[in-house]
CSV table of C-alpha atoms and ligand atoms in Angstrom, one decimal:
chain,number,residue,atom,x,y,z
A,8,MET,CA,12.9,0.1,-21.9
A,9,THR,CA,9.2,1.0,-21.3
A,10,ILE,CA,7.0,-0.6,-18.7
A,11,ARG,CA,4.0,-2.3,-20.4
A,12,LYS,CA,3.3,-5.4,-18.4
A,13,ILE,CA,3.1,-5.3,-14.6
A,14,GLY,CA,3.0,-8.2,-12.2
A,15,VAL,CA,1.3,-7.4,-8.9
A,16,LEU,CA,2.1,-9.7,-6.1
A,17,GLY,CA,-0.6,-9.7,-3.4
A,18,ALA,CA,-4.3,-9.2,-4.0
A,19,GLY,CA,-5.3,-7.4,-0.8
A,20,ALA,CA,-6.7,-3.9,-0.6
A,21,MET,CA,-3.4,-2.4,-1.9
A,22,GLY,CA,-2.4,-5.0,-4.5
A,23,GLY,CA,-6.0,-5.3,-5.8
A,24,GLY,CA,-6.2,-1.4,-6.0
A,25,ILE,CA,-2.9,-1.2,-7.8
A,26,ALA,CA,-3.9,-3.9,-10.3
A,27,HIS,CA,-7.2,-2.0,-10.9
A,28,LEU,CA,-5.4,1.3,-11.4
A,29,ALA,CA,-2.7,-0.2,-13.7
A,30,ALA,CA,-5.3,-1.9,-15.9
A,31,ALA,CA,-7.5,1.2,-16.1
A,32,LYS,CA,-4.4,3.1,-17.3
A,33,GLY,CA,-3.7,0.6,-20.1
A,34,PHE,CA,-1.0,-1.7,-18.5
A,35,GLU,CA,-1.2,-5.4,-19.0
A,36,VAL,CA,-1.5,-6.8,-15.4
A,37,VAL,CA,-0.8,-10.2,-13.9
A,38,LEU,CA,-2.3,-10.4,-10.4
A,39,CYS,CA,-0.9,-13.1,-8.2
A,40,ASP,CA,-1.7,-14.3,-4.6
A,41,VAL,CA,-1.2,-17.6,-2.8
A,42,GLU,CA,-4.8,-18.7,-3.0
A,43,GLN,CA,-7.3,-18.6,-5.9
A,44,ARG,CA,-10.0,-17.1,-3.6
A,45,PHE,CA,-7.8,-14.1,-2.9
A,46,VAL,CA,-7.3,-13.2,-6.6
A,47,GLU,CA,-10.9,-14.0,-7.4
A,48,GLY,CA,-12.0,-11.8,-4.5
A,49,ALA,CA,-9.9,-8.9,-5.9
A,50,ILE,CA,-11.2,-9.2,-9.4
A,51,ASN,CA,-14.8,-9.3,-8.1
A,52,ARG,CA,-14.1,-6.1,-6.1
A,53,ILE,CA,-12.7,-4.4,-9.2
A,54,ALA,CA,-15.6,-5.5,-11.4
A,55,ALA,CA,-18.1,-4.3,-8.7
A,56,PHE,CA,-16.4,-1.0,-8.5
A,57,MET,CA,-16.5,-0.6,-12.3
A,58,ASP,CA,-20.2,-1.4,-12.3
A,59,LYS,CA,-20.7,1.5,-9.9
A,60,SER,CA,-18.6,3.7,-12.2
A,61,ILE,CA,-20.9,2.6,-15.1
A,62,GLU,CA,-23.9,3.6,-13.0
A,63,LYS,CA,-22.3,7.0,-12.4
A,64,GLN,CA,-21.7,7.2,-16.1
A,65,LYS,CA,-18.0,7.6,-15.5
A,66,MET,CA,-17.2,4.4,-17.5
A,67,THR,CA,-18.9,2.5,-20.3
A,68,VAL,CA,-19.6,-1.3,-20.4
A,69,ALA,CA,-17.1,-1.6,-23.2
A,70,GLU,CA,-14.4,0.2,-21.3
A,71,LYS,CA,-15.0,-2.1,-18.3
A,72,GLU,CA,-14.6,-5.2,-20.5
A,73,VAL,CA,-11.4,-3.9,-22.0
A,74,ALA,CA,-9.9,-3.0,-18.6
A,75,LEU,CA,-10.9,-6.3,-17.0
A,76,LYS,CA,-9.4,-8.2,-20.0
A,77,ARG,CA,-6.0,-6.6,-19.2
A,78,ILE,CA,-5.9,-8.4,-15.9
A,79,SER,CA,-5.0,-12.0,-15.7
A,80,ILE,CA,-5.1,-13.8,-12.3
A,81,THR,CA,-2.9,-16.5,-11.0
A,82,THR,CA,-1.5,-18.3,-7.9
A,83,ARG,CA,1.8,-19.1,-9.7
A,84,MET,CA,4.6,-16.6,-9.4
A,85,GLU,CA,6.1,-18.3,-12.5
A,86,ASP,CA,3.4,-16.4,-14.5
A,87,PHE,CA,5.5,-13.3,-13.8
A,88,ALA,CA,8.2,-14.6,-16.3
A,89,SER,CA,7.4,-12.0,-18.9
A,90,VAL,CA,6.5,-8.9,-16.8
A,91,ASP,CA,8.6,-5.7,-17.1
A,92,MET,CA,8.0,-4.7,-13.6
A,93,VAL,CA,6.8,-6.4,-10.4
A,94,ILE,CA,5.0,-4.5,-7.7
A,95,GLU,CA,5.1,-6.5,-4.5
A,96,ALA,CA,2.2,-5.7,-2.1
A,97,ILE,CA,2.2,-8.6,0.3
A,98,PHE,CA,2.1,-8.8,4.1
A,99,GLU,CA,4.5,-6.5,5.9
A,100,ASP,CA,6.9,-9.1,7.1
A,101,ILE,CA,10.5,-8.6,5.9
A,102,GLU,CA,11.4,-12.3,5.8
A,103,VAL,CA,8.2,-13.2,3.7
A,104,LYS,CA,9.0,-10.3,1.4
A,105,LYS,CA,12.7,-11.3,1.1
A,106,SER,CA,11.8,-14.9,0.2
A,107,ALA,CA,9.3,-13.7,-2.5
A,108,PHE,CA,12.0,-11.4,-4.0
A,109,GLU,CA,14.5,-14.3,-4.0
A,110,LYS,CA,12.0,-16.5,-5.9
A,111,LEU,CA,11.0,-13.7,-8.3
A,112,ASP,CA,14.7,-13.1,-9.0
A,113,LYS,CA,14.9,-16.6,-10.5
A,114,ILE,CA,11.7,-16.4,-12.4
A,115,CYS,CA,11.8,-12.9,-14.0
A,116,SER,CA,14.1,-11.7,-16.8
A,117,PRO,CA,17.3,-9.9,-15.6
A,118,GLU,CA,15.8,-6.6,-17.0
A,119,THR,CA,12.6,-6.8,-14.8
A,120,ILE,CA,12.3,-4.1,-12.2
A,121,PHE,CA,11.2,-5.1,-8.7
A,122,GLY,CA,9.1,-2.5,-6.9
A,123,SER,CA,7.9,-2.9,-3.3
A,124,ASN,CA,4.8,-1.2,-1.9
A,125,THR,CA,6.1,-1.6,1.6
A,126,SER,CA,4.9,1.2,3.8
A,127,SER,CA,8.1,1.5,5.8
A,128,MET,CA,10.6,-1.3,5.5
A,129,SER,CA,14.1,-1.3,4.0
A,130,ILE,CA,14.3,-1.5,0.2
A,131,THR,CA,18.0,-2.3,0.5
A,132,ALA,CA,17.2,-5.4,2.6
A,133,LEU,CA,14.8,-6.6,0.0
A,134,ALA,CA,17.3,-5.8,-2.8
A,135,ALA,CA,19.9,-7.9,-1.0
A,136,ALA,CA,17.7,-11.0,-1.5
A,137,THR,CA,18.1,-10.6,-5.3
A,138,SER,CA,21.0,-10.6,-7.8
A,139,ARG,CA,19.7,-7.2,-9.2
A,140,PRO,CA,19.9,-4.7,-6.3
A,141,ASP,CA,20.2,-1.9,-8.9
A,142,LYS,CA,16.7,-2.8,-10.2
A,143,VAL,CA,15.0,-2.9,-6.9
A,144,VAL,CA,13.0,0.2,-5.8
A,145,GLY,CA,10.3,1.3,-3.4
A,146,LEU,CA,7.0,2.1,-5.0
A,147,HIS,CA,4.7,3.2,-2.2
A,148,PHE,CA,1.1,3.8,-3.1
A,149,PHE,CA,-1.5,5.1,-0.7
A,150,ASN,CA,-4.9,3.8,0.2
A,151,PRO,CA,-7.1,3.8,-1.9
A,152,PRO,CA,-4.6,3.5,-4.8
A,153,LEU,CA,-7.1,4.6,-7.4
A,154,ILE,CA,-7.7,7.9,-5.7
A,155,MET,CA,-4.6,9.0,-3.8
A,156,ARG,CA,-2.4,11.1,-6.0
A,157,LEU,CA,1.1,10.3,-4.6
A,158,VAL,CA,3.6,7.5,-5.1
A,159,GLU,CA,6.8,7.6,-3.1
A,160,VAL,CA,9.6,6.2,-5.2
A,161,ILE,CA,12.3,5.1,-2.8
A,162,ARG,CA,16.0,4.7,-3.7
A,163,GLY,CA,17.6,1.7,-2.0
A,164,TYR,CA,21.4,1.7,-1.4
A,165,TYR,CA,22.1,0.3,-4.9
A,166,THR,CA,19.1,1.5,-6.9
A,167,SER,CA,20.2,2.9,-10.2
A,168,ASP,CA,19.2,6.2,-11.7
A,169,GLU,CA,17.6,4.3,-14.6
A,170,THR,CA,15.5,2.2,-12.3
A,171,LEU,CA,14.3,5.4,-10.4
A,172,LYS,CA,13.5,7.0,-13.8
A,173,LEU,CA,11.5,4.0,-15.0
A,174,ALA,CA,9.6,3.6,-11.7
A,175,SER,CA,8.7,7.3,-11.7
A,176,GLU,CA,7.6,7.1,-15.3
A,177,ALA,CA,5.4,4.1,-14.5
A,178,ALA,CA,3.8,6.0,-11.6
A,179,GLN,CA,3.2,9.0,-13.9
A,180,MET,CA,1.6,6.7,-16.5
A,181,MET,CA,-0.8,5.6,-13.7
A,182,GLY,CA,-1.7,9.3,-13.3
A,183,LYS,CA,0.3,9.7,-10.0
A,184,THR,CA,2.8,12.3,-8.9
A,185,PRO,CA,6.0,10.5,-8.0
A,186,VAL,CA,8.2,11.9,-5.2
A,187,VAL,CA,11.7,10.5,-5.0
A,188,VAL,CA,12.8,9.5,-1.5
A,189,LYS,CA,16.6,9.8,-1.7
A,190,LYS,CA,17.5,7.7,1.3
A,191,ASP,CA,16.1,4.4,2.3
A,192,THR,CA,14.9,5.2,5.8
A,193,PRO,CA,12.0,3.8,7.9
A,194,GLY,CA,8.7,5.2,6.9
A,195,PHE,CA,10.1,7.2,4.0
A,196,ILE,CA,8.3,10.6,4.0
A,197,VAL,CA,4.5,10.2,4.5
A,198,ASN,CA,4.5,7.5,7.2
A,199,ARG,CA,7.3,9.4,9.1
A,200,VAL,CA,5.0,12.5,9.1
A,201,MET,CA,1.8,10.5,9.7
A,202,MET,CA,3.0,8.2,12.5
A,203,PRO,CA,3.7,11.0,15.1
A,204,GLN,CA,0.3,12.4,14.4
A,205,PHE,CA,-1.4,9.0,15.1
A,206,LEU,CA,0.6,8.5,18.3
A,207,GLU,CA,-0.1,12.0,19.5
A,208,ALA,CA,-3.8,11.7,18.8
A,209,ILE,CA,-3.9,8.4,20.8
A,210,ARG,CA,-2.0,10.1,23.7
A,211,ILE,CA,-4.4,13.0,23.7
A,212,VAL,CA,-7.3,10.6,24.2
A,213,GLU,CA,-5.3,8.6,26.8
A,214,GLU,CA,-4.7,11.8,28.7
A,215,GLY,CA,-8.4,12.5,28.8
A,216,ILE,CA,-8.0,15.7,26.8
A,217,ALA,CA,-10.6,14.9,24.1
A,218,THR,CA,-12.6,12.0,22.7
A,219,PRO,CA,-11.5,10.2,19.4
A,220,GLU,CA,-14.5,11.8,17.7
A,221,ASP,CA,-13.5,15.3,18.8
A,222,VAL,CA,-9.9,14.7,17.8
A,223,ASP,CA,-11.1,13.6,14.4
A,224,THR,CA,-13.4,16.6,14.0
A,225,ALA,CA,-10.6,19.0,15.1
A,226,VAL,CA,-8.1,17.6,12.6
A,227,LYS,CA,-10.6,17.5,9.8
A,228,LEU,CA,-11.9,21.1,10.3
A,229,GLY,CA,-8.7,22.6,11.7
A,230,LEU,CA,-6.2,21.1,9.2
A,231,ASN,CA,-8.6,20.4,6.4
A,232,TYR,CA,-7.7,16.7,6.3
A,233,PRO,CA,-10.3,14.4,4.6
A,234,MET,CA,-10.2,12.0,7.6
A,235,GLY,CA,-9.1,12.4,11.2
A,236,PRO,CA,-6.4,10.1,12.7
A,237,PHE,CA,-8.8,7.6,14.3
A,238,GLU,CA,-10.9,7.4,11.1
A,239,LEU,CA,-7.8,7.0,9.0
A,240,MET,CA,-6.4,4.2,11.3
A,241,ASP,CA,-9.7,2.4,11.1
A,242,TYR,CA,-9.6,2.9,7.3
A,243,THR,CA,-6.1,1.7,6.6
A,244,GLY,CA,-6.0,-0.9,9.5
A,245,VAL,CA,-5.2,-0.3,13.2
A,246,ASP,CA,-2.7,-3.3,12.9
A,247,ILE,CA,-0.9,-1.6,10.0
A,248,ALA,CA,-0.4,1.6,12.1
A,249,VAL,CA,1.0,-0.4,15.1
A,250,HIS,CA,3.1,-2.4,12.7
A,251,VAL,CA,4.7,0.8,11.4
A,252,ALA,CA,5.3,2.2,14.9
A,253,ASP,CA,6.8,-1.1,16.0
A,254,TYR,CA,9.1,-1.1,13.0
A,255,PHE,CA,10.2,2.5,13.8
A,256,PHE,CA,10.9,1.4,17.4
A,257,SER,CA,12.8,-1.7,16.3
A,258,GLU,CA,15.0,0.4,14.0
A,259,SER,CA,15.6,3.4,16.4
A,260,LYS,CA,15.0,2.0,20.0
A,261,ASP,CA,13.5,5.5,20.5
A,262,THR,CA,10.6,5.1,23.0
A,263,LYS,CA,8.7,7.9,21.3
A,264,TRP,CA,7.6,5.2,18.9
A,265,ASN,CA,6.2,2.9,21.6
A,266,ALA,CA,2.6,2.0,20.6
A,267,PRO,CA,0.3,3.2,23.4
A,268,GLN,CA,-1.6,0.6,25.5
A,269,THR,CA,-5.0,1.6,24.2
A,270,VAL,CA,-4.1,0.8,20.6
A,271,LYS,CA,-2.4,-2.5,21.6
A,272,ALA,CA,-5.6,-3.4,23.4
A,273,LEU,CA,-7.6,-2.9,20.2
A,274,ILE,CA,-5.4,-5.3,18.4
A,275,ARG,CA,-5.6,-7.9,21.1
A,276,ALA,CA,-9.4,-7.6,20.9
A,277,GLY,CA,-9.3,-8.1,17.2
A,278,ARG,CA,-10.6,-4.6,16.5
A,279,LEU,CA,-8.4,-3.9,13.4
A,280,GLY,CA,-10.6,-1.3,11.8
A,281,LYS,CA,-13.2,-1.4,9.0
A,282,LYS,CA,-11.9,-4.7,7.7
A,283,THR,CA,-13.0,-6.5,11.0
A,284,GLY,CA,-16.1,-4.4,11.5
A,285,ALA,CA,-14.7,-2.5,14.5
A,286,GLY,CA,-11.6,-0.5,15.5
A,287,TRP,CA,-11.6,2.8,17.3
A,288,TYR,CA,-15.2,3.0,16.0
A,289,GLU,CA,-17.9,0.4,15.3
A,290,HIS,CA,-18.3,-0.3,11.6
A,291,LYS,CA,-21.0,-2.3,9.9
A,292,LYS,CA,-19.7,-5.1,7.8
A,293,LYS,CA,-21.2,-5.5,4.3
A,294,GLY,CA,-24.7,-7.0,4.5
A,295,GLU,CA,-25.3,-6.0,8.1
B,8,3HC,N1,-11.3,2.9,-4.2
B,8,3HC,C1,-11.6,3.7,-5.3
B,8,3HC,N2,-12.3,4.8,-5.2
B,8,3HC,C2,-12.8,5.1,-4.1
B,8,3HC,C3,-12.6,4.4,-2.9
B,8,3HC,C4,-11.8,3.2,-3.0
B,8,3HC,N3,-11.6,2.4,-2.0
B,8,3HC,N4,-13.3,5.0,-1.9
B,8,3HC,C5,-13.8,6.1,-2.4
B,8,3HC,N5,-13.6,6.2,-3.7
B,8,3HC,C6,-14.0,7.2,-4.6
B,8,3HC,C7,-15.5,7.2,-4.7
B,8,3HC,O1,-16.0,6.3,-5.7
B,8,3HC,C8,-15.8,8.6,-5.1
B,8,3HC,O2,-15.6,8.8,-6.5
B,8,3HC,P1,-16.5,9.7,-7.4
B,8,3HC,O3,-16.3,11.1,-6.9
B,8,3HC,O4,-16.1,9.5,-8.8
B,8,3HC,O5,-17.9,9.3,-7.1
B,8,3HC,C9,-14.7,9.4,-4.4
B,8,3HC,O6,-13.6,8.5,-4.1
B,8,3HC,C10,-15.2,10.0,-3.1
B,8,3HC,O7,-15.7,9.0,-2.3
B,8,3HC,P2,-16.8,9.2,-1.2
B,8,3HC,O8,-17.7,10.3,-1.6
B,8,3HC,O9,-17.5,7.8,-1.0
B,8,3HC,O10,-16.1,9.4,0.2
B,8,3HC,P3,-15.1,10.6,0.6
B,8,3HC,O11,-15.3,11.9,-0.2
B,8,3HC,O12,-15.1,10.5,2.0
B,8,3HC,O13,-13.7,10.0,0.0
B,8,3HC,C11,-11.6,9.0,0.6
B,8,3HC,C12,-13.2,8.8,0.5
B,8,3HC,C13,-11.1,9.2,-0.9
B,8,3HC,C14,-11.1,7.6,1.1
B,8,3HC,C15,-11.3,10.2,1.5
B,8,3HC,O14,-12.0,10.1,2.7
B,8,3HC,C16,-9.8,10.3,1.7
B,8,3HC,O15,-9.0,10.8,0.9
B,8,3HC,N6,-9.4,9.9,2.9
B,8,3HC,C17,-8.0,9.9,3.3
B,8,3HC,C18,-7.2,8.7,2.8
B,8,3HC,C19,-5.8,8.7,3.1
B,8,3HC,O16,-5.3,9.6,3.8
B,8,3HC,N7,-5.1,7.7,2.6
B,8,3HC,C20,-3.7,7.6,2.9
B,8,3HC,C21,-3.5,6.6,4.0
B,8,3HC,S1,-1.9,6.3,4.5
B,8,3HC,C22,-1.4,5.1,3.5
B,8,3HC,O17,-2.1,4.5,2.7
B,8,3HC,C23,0.0,4.6,3.7
B,8,3HC,C24,0.2,3.3,4.2
B,8,3HC,O18,1.5,2.9,4.1
B,8,3HC,C25,-0.4,3.1,5.6
């Protein structure tokens, strides 16, 4: 079996980015979300990005047309009936994800592989909602999916070697380097490394040791990271970071994962990062 047609469930920043990437790399893509405006929004963002690539002479108009034609948009999961692989990239709520997998299990062919782009949740729990736990795998992309070179391929309790192989091959065909996570554990590799850095950075600020700006500068220049922790939280979503920390806490009951008060205050104030126009920093929304 080779993966040729991919169903991407969820048209947010990650789902839209994955659909864009997959289409650019020659896969046929079905992009689905619950409302037409979400899928249309994603396709418009993809087209606008391609226009910029044309301006930069990194893409031709003909290439744009071919790539866009590879993506079909829908609000009906039934349109995933003929896909070889699903990549789920919906809201990080285990019950919502489980019910989507349960529905997909009835729609898709028994051969279809189910990948989840969850940033930290249990692949085994998602697999248990299906009749094909051997074909369920974690496929964790990083933001922005078009640029970031890694995909974590996560083995759930029952994931077969064949599924891991097919998922890794699909990631490679998208130009990514797959790394196999051998055990289904919260946060896999990257978020498990990244989360303590976020929490420590927040504690440094809470203890009055340095400002967020200076922590970001220190990390960028001292560790050669492209973004400091506060910039990165604003970029990927302050709520996502707290969600991952809360999940780690719920799984371990270890208070080291307790989200500090200052970050909880940001969430209560609706400062979720770039997407809301403010987070740790002020950001201008488009058109301002
Ligand atoms: N989508 C596609 N391409 C993008 C992009 C996006 N959202 N943002 C930037 N790019 C492209 C630009 O078009 C540009 O391409 P070009 O060289 O062909 O012109 C290139 O990236 C560089 O962009 P910029 O010059 O505008 O900006 P930067 O040099 O600052 O790069 C960045 C932007 C790539 C986002 C860089 O700052 C970066 O790598 N940041 C760190 C991102 C990161 O760590 N992501 C992982 C987050 S953790 C995660 O996702 C896990 C989850 O579970 C929480």
